[in-house]
Amino acid sequence: MSVERCDVLVVGGGPAGLIAARELATARPSLTVVVVERDAEVGAPVRCGEGVGSSGLSEFLDPTHAPWISRRITRVVFRAPNGSEVRVAEGDVGYILDRSRFEPVLAAQATAAGAEIRTRVEAVGMRRDGNDWHVSLRAAADDDRTAIRARIVVGADGVEGRVGRWAGIDTRVRARDMESCAQYVVEDDTVDPDAIVLHFGDRVAPGGYAWVFPKGERVANVGLGVLGLRAEGQSAVQWLDAYIASHFPRGRLTSRTVGGVIVAPTLRATVADGLILCGDAAHMINPLSGGGIVNAMKAGRLAAQTIAQALDRGDTSAAALAPYHTRWMRLLGDDHVRFYEVKEALARFDDTFFDGLAVTVNRIPERRRTLGRIFASALVRHPGLLPVIAKYFV
Ligand code: FAD
C-alpha cells in the first residue's frame, strides 16, 4: 500500500485543530497541512453550551454581526442553591455561539489558507517510523483503511482523545476530575435573552453547576455538569430532568446532548517527539468554569507557532517542541492550577455557605460587584479559604 505524506497531520476538526491548521497554513503556505475529522461535518453534532467571553473570541474572529453568533450576552446571574440571585456583570460579557456554523467558518478559513480538511476520516492508530509518524486512517463511509506519514501530528481529538496515549503520554483522568454533562435546547417564555444564568447547589448539580445560555429570545441551552462521585448514583440526565421539571416545567425540549468535561489542570506533558496535544486532548479546559473553546483556540495558535519554528529548523524532537508547553503554562496553564485549587476548596462548603455568600454579595452595590469582591466576601465568611485565594491573586 502506498503511503501518503504530509508535513503536519491534525487529528480532530474542533476549535483547537481548526485554528492550528488555519494559523499554520497561513504562516507557512508551502507546508502540507491535513486535518482529519471523524464526524460527517465539522461543528456537528454540538455537545456544548456554546458560551464564550468576548475578548478571547475576538482574538480569532470578528463577532460583529456574525451569522455564527446566536446571542450577545450583557449580564451574568449567579443563582445560589436556595434560588436567590446575584447579578454580577453588565456590559460586553460574551456570546453564545452557534457552533454548527462557527466551526465551518474556521474550516473554510483553514482551507482558504491552504489546509486540507477531510471529514468522515478517523485516525485509528499510529506508530513512530524514523523521524515521522505513520498514522492509520479509516474512512467512515466505506471502512476503507489508508495511512499517512506526517512529520508532526497535532492531537486535537478532544475529551476522548487517543492520540496522546498512542504517543506514550499519560492522559488518564481521575474520576474526581471528570464532570458528566447533559444539556437540552429548551424553548420557554421565561428565558432571559441577554443573561447567562449559573446555578449552584448540591441539590441542583452536585460538584458542578447548571447553566442557562440563551440562544434566542425564548430559547436556551439548559444544561448541567455533575461530579460522578457526588451524584448519588444519578446520571447527569436525571439531574437535568429534575432541574427542567422545576425550572422550565412548560419548556419545550428540542434536542439533548451528553458529554464529559475534564476539570483538572493541563497534562504534565503536552509534547512528544513530532507531536503536540491541544485543547481538551491536553486537558486545557478552565477547571473552575468548565469552558474550553477559547482555550482550545489559543492552544491551537501556540501549537502552529511552535511547529512553524520547529520545521524551519528541521528539528521536530520533543525538545524542539517543548517551548509550546512552557508558553501554554505561562499563558493559562499556571492559572488553571490555581483555579483547580480554588475549585477543590469551594467543594468543601455546603449549600448554606453559598446561600449566605449570596446575601453578603448582594449588599455590595450592583455596579461594584466584581468577581474579586465576591471572593473577598467569601473570605470574610470563611477565613479558611485564605491560603487558596491568596495564591489565586498572587
Ligand atoms: P472538540 O471540540 O471536542 O473537537 C475534537 C474533534 O476531534 C471532534 O470533532 C471529534 O469528532 C474529533 N476526533 C476525535 N477523535 C478523532 C479521531 N481519532 N480521528 C478523527 N477525528 C477525531 N466550553 C466553553 O468554552 N463554553 C461552553 O459553554 C461549554 N459548554 C460545554 C457543555 C458541554 C455539555 C460539554 C461536554 C462541553 C462544554 N464546553 C464548553 C467545553 C468545550 O466543548 C470544549 O472545551 C471544546 O470543544 C474543546 O475544543 P477541542 O477542539 O479541544 O475539542
Short mmCIF file of C-alpha atoms and ligand atoms in Angstrom, two decimals:
data_model
loop_
_atom_site.label_atom_id
_atom_site.label_comp_id
_atom_site.label_asym_id
_atom_site.label_seq_id
_atom_site.Cartn_x
_atom_site.Cartn_y
_atom_site.Cartn_z
CA MET A 1 0.00 0.00 0.00
CA SER A 2 1.43 3.38 -0.96
CA VAL A 3 1.54 5.76 1.95
CA GLU A 4 0.64 9.39 1.51
CA ARG A 5 2.84 12.09 3.04
CA CYS A 6 2.15 15.43 4.67
CA ASP A 7 4.09 17.83 6.84
CA VAL A 8 1.50 18.20 9.58
CA LEU A 9 -1.47 15.96 10.33
CA VAL A 10 -4.09 17.46 12.64
CA VAL A 11 -6.35 14.85 14.24
CA GLY A 12 -9.69 16.46 15.16
CA GLY A 13 -11.59 19.31 13.49
CA GLY A 14 -12.77 21.17 16.60
CA PRO A 15 -11.71 24.70 17.60
CA ALA A 16 -8.18 23.54 18.59
CA GLY A 17 -7.45 21.63 15.40
CA LEU A 18 -9.03 24.12 13.00
CA ILE A 19 -7.16 27.08 14.46
CA ALA A 20 -3.90 25.12 14.45
CA ALA A 21 -4.47 24.32 10.76
CA ARG A 22 -5.57 27.85 9.85
CA GLU A 23 -2.62 29.53 11.57
CA LEU A 24 -0.04 27.07 10.29
CA ALA A 25 -1.26 27.17 6.68
CA THR A 26 -1.33 30.97 6.86
CA ALA A 27 2.15 31.28 8.38
CA ARG A 28 3.84 28.68 6.13
CA PRO A 29 1.88 28.30 2.84
CA SER A 30 4.42 25.80 1.49
CA LEU A 31 3.61 23.20 4.16
CA THR A 32 1.07 20.44 3.52
CA VAL A 33 -1.40 20.53 6.40
CA VAL A 34 -4.13 17.88 6.57
CA VAL A 35 -6.97 17.80 9.12
CA VAL A 36 -8.89 14.55 9.67
CA GLU A 37 -12.29 14.70 11.39
CA ARG A 38 -14.25 11.55 12.06
CA ASP A 39 -17.67 13.21 12.02
CA ALA A 40 -19.53 13.87 8.77
CA GLU A 41 -19.21 17.65 9.22
CA VAL A 42 -17.15 19.96 11.39
CA GLY A 43 -19.23 21.64 14.10
CA ALA A 44 -21.87 18.92 14.38
CA PRO A 45 -23.18 17.34 16.47
CA VAL A 46 -22.98 20.17 19.05
CA ARG A 47 -22.05 18.90 22.53
CA CYS A 48 -21.59 22.25 24.20
CA GLY A 49 -23.22 25.18 25.99
CA GLU A 50 -21.51 27.39 23.35
CA GLY A 51 -20.70 30.26 25.75
CA VAL A 52 -17.50 32.28 25.15
CA GLY A 53 -16.01 35.50 26.52
CA SER A 54 -15.84 38.49 24.17
CA SER A 55 -12.16 39.30 24.37
CA GLY A 56 -10.93 35.73 23.88
CA LEU A 57 -13.20 35.13 20.91
CA SER A 58 -12.23 38.42 19.26
CA GLU A 59 -8.60 37.34 19.12
CA PHE A 60 -9.61 34.85 16.42
CA LEU A 61 -12.70 36.13 14.60
CA ASP A 62 -14.72 39.34 14.48
CA PRO A 63 -18.06 38.58 16.16
CA THR A 64 -19.78 41.78 14.96
CA HIS A 65 -22.95 40.82 13.05
CA ALA A 66 -21.54 37.33 12.52
CA PRO A 67 -24.09 34.68 11.46
CA TRP A 68 -22.38 32.15 13.75
CA ILE A 69 -23.33 34.16 16.85
CA SER A 70 -26.62 33.07 18.42
CA ARG A 71 -26.74 35.75 21.07
CA ARG A 72 -24.71 38.59 22.57
CA ILE A 73 -24.63 38.41 26.39
CA THR A 74 -24.60 41.50 28.55
CA ARG A 75 -25.32 40.11 32.03
CA VAL A 76 -24.24 37.27 34.31
CA VAL A 77 -26.57 35.98 37.01
CA PHE A 78 -25.31 33.62 39.70
CA ARG A 79 -28.09 31.69 41.41
CA ALA A 80 -27.47 30.39 44.94
CA PRO A 81 -28.68 26.93 45.99
CA ASN A 82 -31.84 28.44 47.54
CA GLY A 83 -32.61 30.26 44.27
CA SER A 84 -31.62 33.79 45.33
CA GLU A 85 -29.89 35.68 42.53
CA VAL A 86 -26.64 37.66 42.41
CA ARG A 87 -26.20 39.85 39.32
CA VAL A 88 -22.55 40.42 38.57
CA ALA A 89 -21.57 41.89 35.25
CA GLU A 90 -23.28 44.35 32.94
CA GLY A 91 -21.72 45.13 29.60
CA ASP A 92 -19.77 43.28 26.99
CA VAL A 93 -19.75 39.88 28.70
CA GLY A 94 -19.61 37.42 25.84
CA TYR A 95 -21.50 35.44 23.25
CA ILE A 96 -23.39 32.24 22.76
CA LEU A 97 -22.04 30.73 19.58
CA ASP A 98 -23.82 28.61 17.04
CA ARG A 99 -21.07 26.02 16.78
CA SER A 100 -22.75 24.30 13.87
CA ARG A 101 -21.94 27.46 11.88
CA PHE A 102 -18.85 28.63 13.77
CA GLU A 103 -16.61 25.65 13.10
CA PRO A 104 -17.47 25.54 9.37
CA VAL A 105 -16.25 29.17 9.16
CA LEU A 106 -12.96 28.21 10.84
CA ALA A 107 -12.72 25.25 8.46
CA ALA A 108 -13.33 27.48 5.43
CA GLN A 109 -10.61 29.86 6.59
CA ALA A 110 -8.18 26.99 7.12
CA THR A 111 -8.99 25.65 3.65
CA ALA A 112 -8.62 29.08 2.07
CA ALA A 113 -5.18 29.32 3.67
CA GLY A 114 -4.19 26.03 2.04
CA ALA A 115 -5.00 23.31 4.60
CA GLU A 116 -6.96 20.26 3.52
CA ILE A 117 -9.87 19.08 5.66
CA ARG A 118 -11.14 15.54 5.34
CA THR A 119 -14.34 14.68 7.15
CA ARG A 120 -15.54 11.14 7.90
CA VAL A 121 -11.94 10.11 8.37
CA GLU A 122 -10.83 8.75 11.71
CA ALA A 123 -7.28 8.22 12.96
CA VAL A 124 -7.25 4.70 14.39
CA GLY A 125 -3.64 4.24 15.45
CA MET A 126 -0.12 5.48 14.91
CA ARG A 127 3.48 4.44 15.28
CA ARG A 128 6.85 6.13 15.06
CA ASP A 129 8.64 5.50 11.76
CA GLY A 130 12.09 7.12 11.72
CA ASN A 131 11.51 10.83 12.34
CA ASP A 132 7.88 10.64 11.15
CA TRP A 133 4.58 9.35 12.47
CA HIS A 134 2.82 6.66 10.46
CA VAL A 135 -0.89 7.22 11.16
CA SER A 136 -3.57 4.69 10.22
CA LEU A 137 -6.83 6.18 8.98
CA ARG A 138 -10.29 4.72 8.48
CA ALA A 139 -12.91 6.26 6.23
CA ALA A 140 -16.27 6.11 8.00
CA ALA A 141 -18.20 5.81 4.73
CA ASP A 142 -16.74 2.51 3.49
CA ASP A 143 -14.48 1.36 6.35
CA ASP A 144 -11.53 1.80 3.93
CA ARG A 145 -8.11 1.75 5.63
CA THR A 146 -5.33 4.07 4.49
CA ALA A 147 -2.26 5.57 6.11
CA ILE A 148 -0.44 8.86 6.10
CA ARG A 149 3.10 9.80 7.15
CA ALA A 150 3.45 13.10 8.95
CA ARG A 151 6.48 14.96 10.24
CA ILE A 152 4.31 16.32 13.04
CA VAL A 153 0.95 15.21 14.43
CA VAL A 154 -1.32 17.62 16.30
CA GLY A 155 -3.58 15.72 18.69
CA ALA A 156 -6.68 17.92 18.83
CA ASP A 157 -9.02 14.99 19.28
CA GLY A 158 -10.96 16.27 22.26
CA VAL A 159 -12.02 14.89 25.59
CA GLU A 160 -11.91 11.25 24.49
CA GLY A 161 -8.67 11.77 22.58
CA ARG A 162 -6.41 8.79 21.97
CA VAL A 163 -3.54 10.40 20.06
CA GLY A 164 -1.68 11.37 23.24
CA ARG A 165 -1.93 7.83 24.58
CA TRP A 166 -0.70 6.38 21.28
CA ALA A 167 2.36 8.62 21.61
CA GLY A 168 3.05 7.37 25.14
CA ILE A 169 1.70 10.37 27.08
CA ASP A 170 -0.22 9.67 30.29
CA THR A 171 -3.65 11.18 29.54
CA ARG A 172 -5.62 9.43 32.28
CA VAL A 173 -8.23 11.44 34.17
CA ARG A 174 -9.11 10.75 37.79
CA ALA A 175 -12.82 10.09 38.34
CA ARG A 176 -12.99 13.10 40.66
CA ASP A 177 -11.77 15.35 37.81
CA MET A 178 -14.34 14.33 35.23
CA GLU A 179 -17.74 16.03 35.09
CA SER A 180 -20.62 14.36 33.32
CA CYS A 181 -22.73 16.90 31.49
CA ALA A 182 -26.16 16.87 29.92
CA GLN A 183 -27.95 19.61 28.06
CA TYR A 184 -31.29 20.27 26.37
CA VAL A 185 -32.15 23.04 23.96
CA VAL A 186 -35.24 24.48 25.65
CA GLU A 187 -37.90 26.80 24.27
CA ASP A 188 -39.53 28.70 27.11
CA ASP A 189 -41.06 32.15 27.67
CA THR A 190 -39.05 32.67 30.86
CA VAL A 191 -35.63 32.66 29.14
CA ASP A 192 -33.81 35.97 29.68
CA PRO A 193 -32.29 36.55 26.22
CA ASP A 194 -29.46 38.80 27.43
CA ALA A 195 -28.19 36.97 30.52
CA ILE A 196 -26.38 33.75 31.26
CA VAL A 197 -27.50 32.07 34.46
CA LEU A 198 -25.18 29.86 36.53
CA HIS A 199 -26.95 27.94 39.28
CA PHE A 200 -25.01 26.19 42.07
CA GLY A 201 -26.04 23.75 44.76
CA ASP A 202 -25.82 20.17 45.95
CA ARG A 203 -29.49 19.62 45.09
CA VAL A 204 -29.04 21.28 41.66
CA ALA A 205 -25.79 19.90 40.25
CA PRO A 206 -23.50 18.28 42.84
CA GLY A 207 -19.85 19.14 42.16
CA GLY A 208 -20.75 21.36 39.19
CA TYR A 209 -23.45 23.83 38.22
CA ALA A 210 -26.47 24.24 36.00
CA TRP A 211 -26.38 26.78 33.16
CA VAL A 212 -28.96 28.63 31.09
CA PHE A 213 -27.29 30.09 27.98
CA PRO A 214 -29.78 31.91 25.71
CA LYS A 215 -29.63 31.16 22.01
CA GLY A 216 -32.54 33.40 21.06
CA GLU A 217 -35.41 35.43 22.51
CA ARG A 218 -37.10 32.38 24.00
CA VAL A 219 -34.67 29.54 23.53
CA ALA A 220 -31.66 28.48 25.55
CA ASN A 221 -29.09 25.76 26.07
CA VAL A 222 -30.04 24.48 29.52
CA GLY A 223 -27.57 22.02 30.95
CA LEU A 224 -25.59 20.94 33.95
CA GLY A 225 -22.45 19.12 34.96
CA VAL A 226 -22.12 16.80 37.94
CA LEU A 227 -19.17 15.02 39.50
CA GLY A 228 -19.95 11.31 39.31
CA LEU A 229 -18.57 10.65 42.79
CA ARG A 230 -21.03 13.14 44.32
CA ALA A 231 -24.03 12.48 42.10
CA GLU A 232 -25.74 9.98 44.46
CA GLY A 233 -25.93 7.31 41.78
CA GLN A 234 -27.95 9.50 39.44
CA SER A 235 -26.83 10.35 35.91
CA ALA A 236 -26.38 13.90 34.62
CA VAL A 237 -29.52 13.39 32.52
CA GLN A 238 -31.53 12.50 35.63
CA TRP A 239 -30.26 15.60 37.45
CA LEU A 240 -31.08 17.68 34.39
CA ASP A 241 -34.58 16.23 34.04
CA ALA A 242 -35.24 17.19 37.66
CA TYR A 243 -33.88 20.70 37.00
CA ILE A 244 -36.04 21.17 33.92
CA ALA A 245 -39.11 19.90 35.76
CA SER A 246 -38.70 22.51 38.49
CA HIS A 247 -37.38 25.48 36.47
CA PHE A 248 -38.85 25.04 33.00
CA PRO A 249 -41.99 22.96 33.63
CA ARG A 250 -43.62 24.25 30.45
CA GLY A 251 -40.42 24.26 28.38
CA ARG A 252 -40.34 22.52 25.01
CA LEU A 253 -37.22 20.35 24.74
CA THR A 254 -35.92 20.25 21.19
CA SER A 255 -32.65 18.35 21.46
CA ARG A 256 -30.47 16.62 24.02
CA THR A 257 -26.74 16.09 24.28
CA VAL A 258 -24.41 14.50 26.81
CA GLY A 259 -20.64 14.75 27.20
CA GLY A 260 -17.71 14.85 29.56
CA VAL A 261 -15.67 17.83 30.74
CA ILE A 262 -12.24 17.35 32.31
CA VAL A 263 -11.92 19.73 35.26
CA ALA A 264 -8.24 19.23 36.04
CA PRO A 265 -5.07 21.19 35.30
CA THR A 266 -3.23 20.73 32.00
CA LEU A 267 -1.43 17.43 31.40
CA ARG A 268 2.15 17.36 32.70
CA ALA A 269 3.37 16.58 29.19
CA THR A 270 1.72 18.04 26.10
CA VAL A 271 4.50 17.29 23.60
CA ALA A 272 6.46 14.24 22.46
CA ASP A 273 8.75 13.64 19.50
CA GLY A 274 6.86 15.00 16.48
CA LEU A 275 3.68 15.54 18.49
CA ILE A 276 1.71 18.32 20.15
CA LEU A 277 -1.58 17.98 22.06
CA CYS A 278 -4.06 20.90 22.10
CA GLY A 279 -7.36 21.76 23.69
CA ASP A 280 -9.43 19.17 25.55
CA ALA A 281 -6.99 16.44 24.45
CA ALA A 282 -4.37 18.16 26.64
CA HIS A 283 -6.85 18.92 29.48
CA MET A 284 -6.74 22.66 28.80
CA ILE A 285 -10.28 23.43 30.00
CA ASN A 286 -10.69 26.02 32.75
CA PRO A 287 -11.28 23.70 35.74
CA LEU A 288 -13.39 26.27 37.57
CA SER A 289 -15.79 27.20 34.75
CA GLY A 290 -15.55 24.13 32.51
CA GLY A 291 -15.06 26.44 29.50
CA GLY A 292 -12.65 25.21 26.86
CA ILE A 293 -13.50 26.69 23.44
CA VAL A 294 -11.28 29.78 23.54
CA ASN A 295 -8.56 27.88 25.42
CA ALA A 296 -8.55 25.29 22.65
CA MET A 297 -8.13 28.02 20.03
CA LYS A 298 -5.31 29.69 21.98
CA ALA A 299 -3.55 26.35 22.26
CA GLY A 300 -4.05 25.72 18.53
CA ARG A 301 -2.42 29.05 17.73
CA LEU A 302 0.54 28.36 20.05
CA ALA A 303 0.93 24.92 18.50
CA ALA A 304 1.03 26.42 15.00
CA GLN A 305 3.69 28.95 16.01
CA THR A 306 5.86 26.32 17.66
CA ILE A 307 5.50 23.85 14.77
CA ALA A 308 6.39 26.51 12.18
CA GLN A 309 9.61 27.29 14.06
CA ALA A 310 10.48 23.62 14.59
CA LEU A 311 10.00 22.80 10.90
CA ASP A 312 12.02 25.86 9.88
CA ARG A 313 14.90 24.45 11.92
CA GLY A 314 14.30 20.88 10.75
CA ASP A 315 14.06 19.64 14.34
CA THR A 316 10.76 18.06 15.39
CA SER A 317 12.02 16.41 18.57
CA ALA A 318 10.18 16.76 21.87
CA ALA A 319 12.92 19.17 22.99
CA ALA A 320 12.29 21.42 19.96
CA LEU A 321 8.53 21.42 20.68
CA ALA A 322 8.92 21.92 24.45
CA PRO A 323 8.51 25.74 24.26
CA TYR A 324 4.85 25.07 23.41
CA HIS A 325 4.25 23.61 26.87
CA THR A 326 6.16 26.40 28.61
CA ARG A 327 4.30 29.11 26.71
CA TRP A 328 0.93 27.49 27.38
CA MET A 329 1.61 27.24 31.11
CA ARG A 330 2.62 30.90 31.17
CA LEU A 331 -0.47 31.91 29.16
CA LEU A 332 -3.17 29.94 31.01
CA GLY A 333 -1.90 26.63 32.37
CA ASP A 334 -0.49 28.08 35.60
CA ASP A 335 -3.80 29.89 36.22
CA HIS A 336 -5.61 26.60 35.78
CA VAL A 337 -3.53 25.05 38.58
CA ARG A 338 -4.75 27.86 40.88
CA PHE A 339 -8.35 27.63 39.62
CA TYR A 340 -8.24 23.93 40.38
CA GLU A 341 -7.20 24.64 43.97
CA VAL A 342 -10.00 27.19 44.35
CA LYS A 343 -12.47 24.65 42.96
CA GLU A 344 -11.26 22.00 45.42
CA ALA A 345 -11.52 24.46 48.32
CA LEU A 346 -15.03 25.56 47.36
CA ALA A 347 -16.12 21.91 47.10
CA ARG A 348 -15.67 21.62 50.87
CA PHE A 349 -18.53 24.08 51.55
CA ASP A 350 -22.17 23.19 51.67
CA ASP A 351 -25.25 24.95 50.34
CA THR A 352 -25.65 27.07 53.50
CA PHE A 353 -22.29 28.72 52.82
CA PHE A 354 -23.27 29.69 49.26
CA ASP A 355 -26.74 30.90 50.32
CA GLY A 356 -25.04 33.10 52.95
CA LEU A 357 -22.47 34.30 50.42
CA ALA A 358 -25.27 35.43 48.09
CA VAL A 359 -26.73 37.56 50.91
CA THR A 360 -23.32 39.14 51.64
CA VAL A 361 -22.56 39.84 47.99
CA ASN A 362 -25.98 41.33 47.36
CA ARG A 363 -25.11 44.01 49.93
CA ILE A 364 -22.40 45.26 47.54
CA PRO A 365 -23.89 47.80 45.09
CA GLU A 366 -24.51 46.05 41.77
CA ARG A 367 -22.12 48.18 39.72
CA ARG A 368 -19.26 47.41 42.16
CA ARG A 369 -19.92 43.67 42.21
CA THR A 370 -16.85 42.09 40.63
CA LEU A 371 -15.56 38.53 40.89
CA GLY A 372 -12.70 39.85 43.05
CA ARG A 373 -15.16 41.34 45.54
CA ILE A 374 -17.17 38.12 45.56
CA PHE A 375 -14.00 36.20 46.50
CA ALA A 376 -13.24 38.80 49.17
CA SER A 377 -16.74 38.29 50.64
CA ALA A 378 -16.23 34.54 50.58
CA LEU A 379 -13.06 35.09 52.57
CA VAL A 380 -14.79 37.15 55.20
CA ARG A 381 -17.38 34.42 55.62
CA HIS A 382 -14.74 31.73 55.69
CA PRO A 383 -11.15 32.72 56.58
CA GLY A 384 -10.08 29.10 55.93
CA LEU A 385 -10.16 29.96 52.23
CA LEU A 386 -7.35 32.48 52.68
CA PRO A 387 -4.36 30.32 51.67
CA VAL A 388 -6.06 29.21 48.49
CA ILE A 389 -7.41 32.59 47.47
CA ALA A 390 -4.15 34.35 48.32
CA LYS A 391 -2.45 32.04 45.83
CA TYR A 392 -5.16 32.78 43.27
CA PHE A 393 -4.47 36.51 43.45
CA VAL A 394 -0.64 36.22 43.58
P1 FAD B 1 -13.53 19.20 20.34
O1 FAD B 1 -14.34 20.39 20.10
O2 FAD B 1 -14.11 18.08 21.14
O3 FAD B 1 -13.04 18.63 18.95
C1 FAD B 1 -12.38 17.38 18.83
C2 FAD B 1 -12.74 16.79 17.48
O4 FAD B 1 -11.91 15.65 17.23
C3 FAD B 1 -14.18 16.29 17.41
O5 FAD B 1 -14.82 16.91 16.33
C4 FAD B 1 -14.05 14.78 17.22
O6 FAD B 1 -15.06 14.24 16.38
C5 FAD B 1 -12.68 14.68 16.57
N1 FAD B 1 -11.99 13.38 16.77
C6 FAD B 1 -11.82 12.73 17.95
N2 FAD B 1 -11.08 11.62 17.77
C7 FAD B 1 -10.78 11.58 16.44
C8 FAD B 1 -10.04 10.66 15.64
N3 FAD B 1 -9.44 9.56 16.18
N4 FAD B 1 -9.93 10.88 14.30
C9 FAD B 1 -10.52 11.99 13.76
N5 FAD B 1 -11.25 12.90 14.47
C10 FAD B 1 -11.36 12.69 15.81
N6 FAD B 1 -16.75 25.20 26.56
C11 FAD B 1 -16.95 26.55 26.52
O7 FAD B 1 -15.99 27.32 26.30
N7 FAD B 1 -18.19 27.08 26.74
C12 FAD B 1 -19.27 26.29 26.99
O8 FAD B 1 -20.39 26.82 27.14
C13 FAD B 1 -19.09 24.89 27.05
N8 FAD B 1 -20.13 24.08 27.32
C14 FAD B 1 -19.95 22.74 27.29
C15 FAD B 1 -21.05 21.91 27.51
C16 FAD B 1 -20.94 20.54 27.44
C17 FAD B 1 -22.16 19.66 27.64
C18 FAD B 1 -19.66 19.97 27.16
C19 FAD B 1 -19.50 18.47 27.07
C20 FAD B 1 -18.54 20.78 26.95
C21 FAD B 1 -18.67 22.17 27.01
N9 FAD B 1 -17.59 23.02 26.80
C22 FAD B 1 -17.78 24.38 26.80
C23 FAD B 1 -16.24 22.50 26.50
C24 FAD B 1 -15.94 22.64 25.00
O9 FAD B 1 -16.93 21.97 24.27
C25 FAD B 1 -14.57 22.08 24.69
O10 FAD B 1 -13.63 22.56 25.62
C26 FAD B 1 -14.10 22.43 23.27
O11 FAD B 1 -14.97 21.91 22.30
C27 FAD B 1 -12.69 21.89 23.06
O12 FAD B 1 -12.30 22.01 21.71
P2 FAD B 1 -11.30 20.92 21.09
O13 FAD B 1 -11.04 21.37 19.70
O14 FAD B 1 -10.18 20.68 22.00
O15 FAD B 1 -12.12 19.55 21.08
#
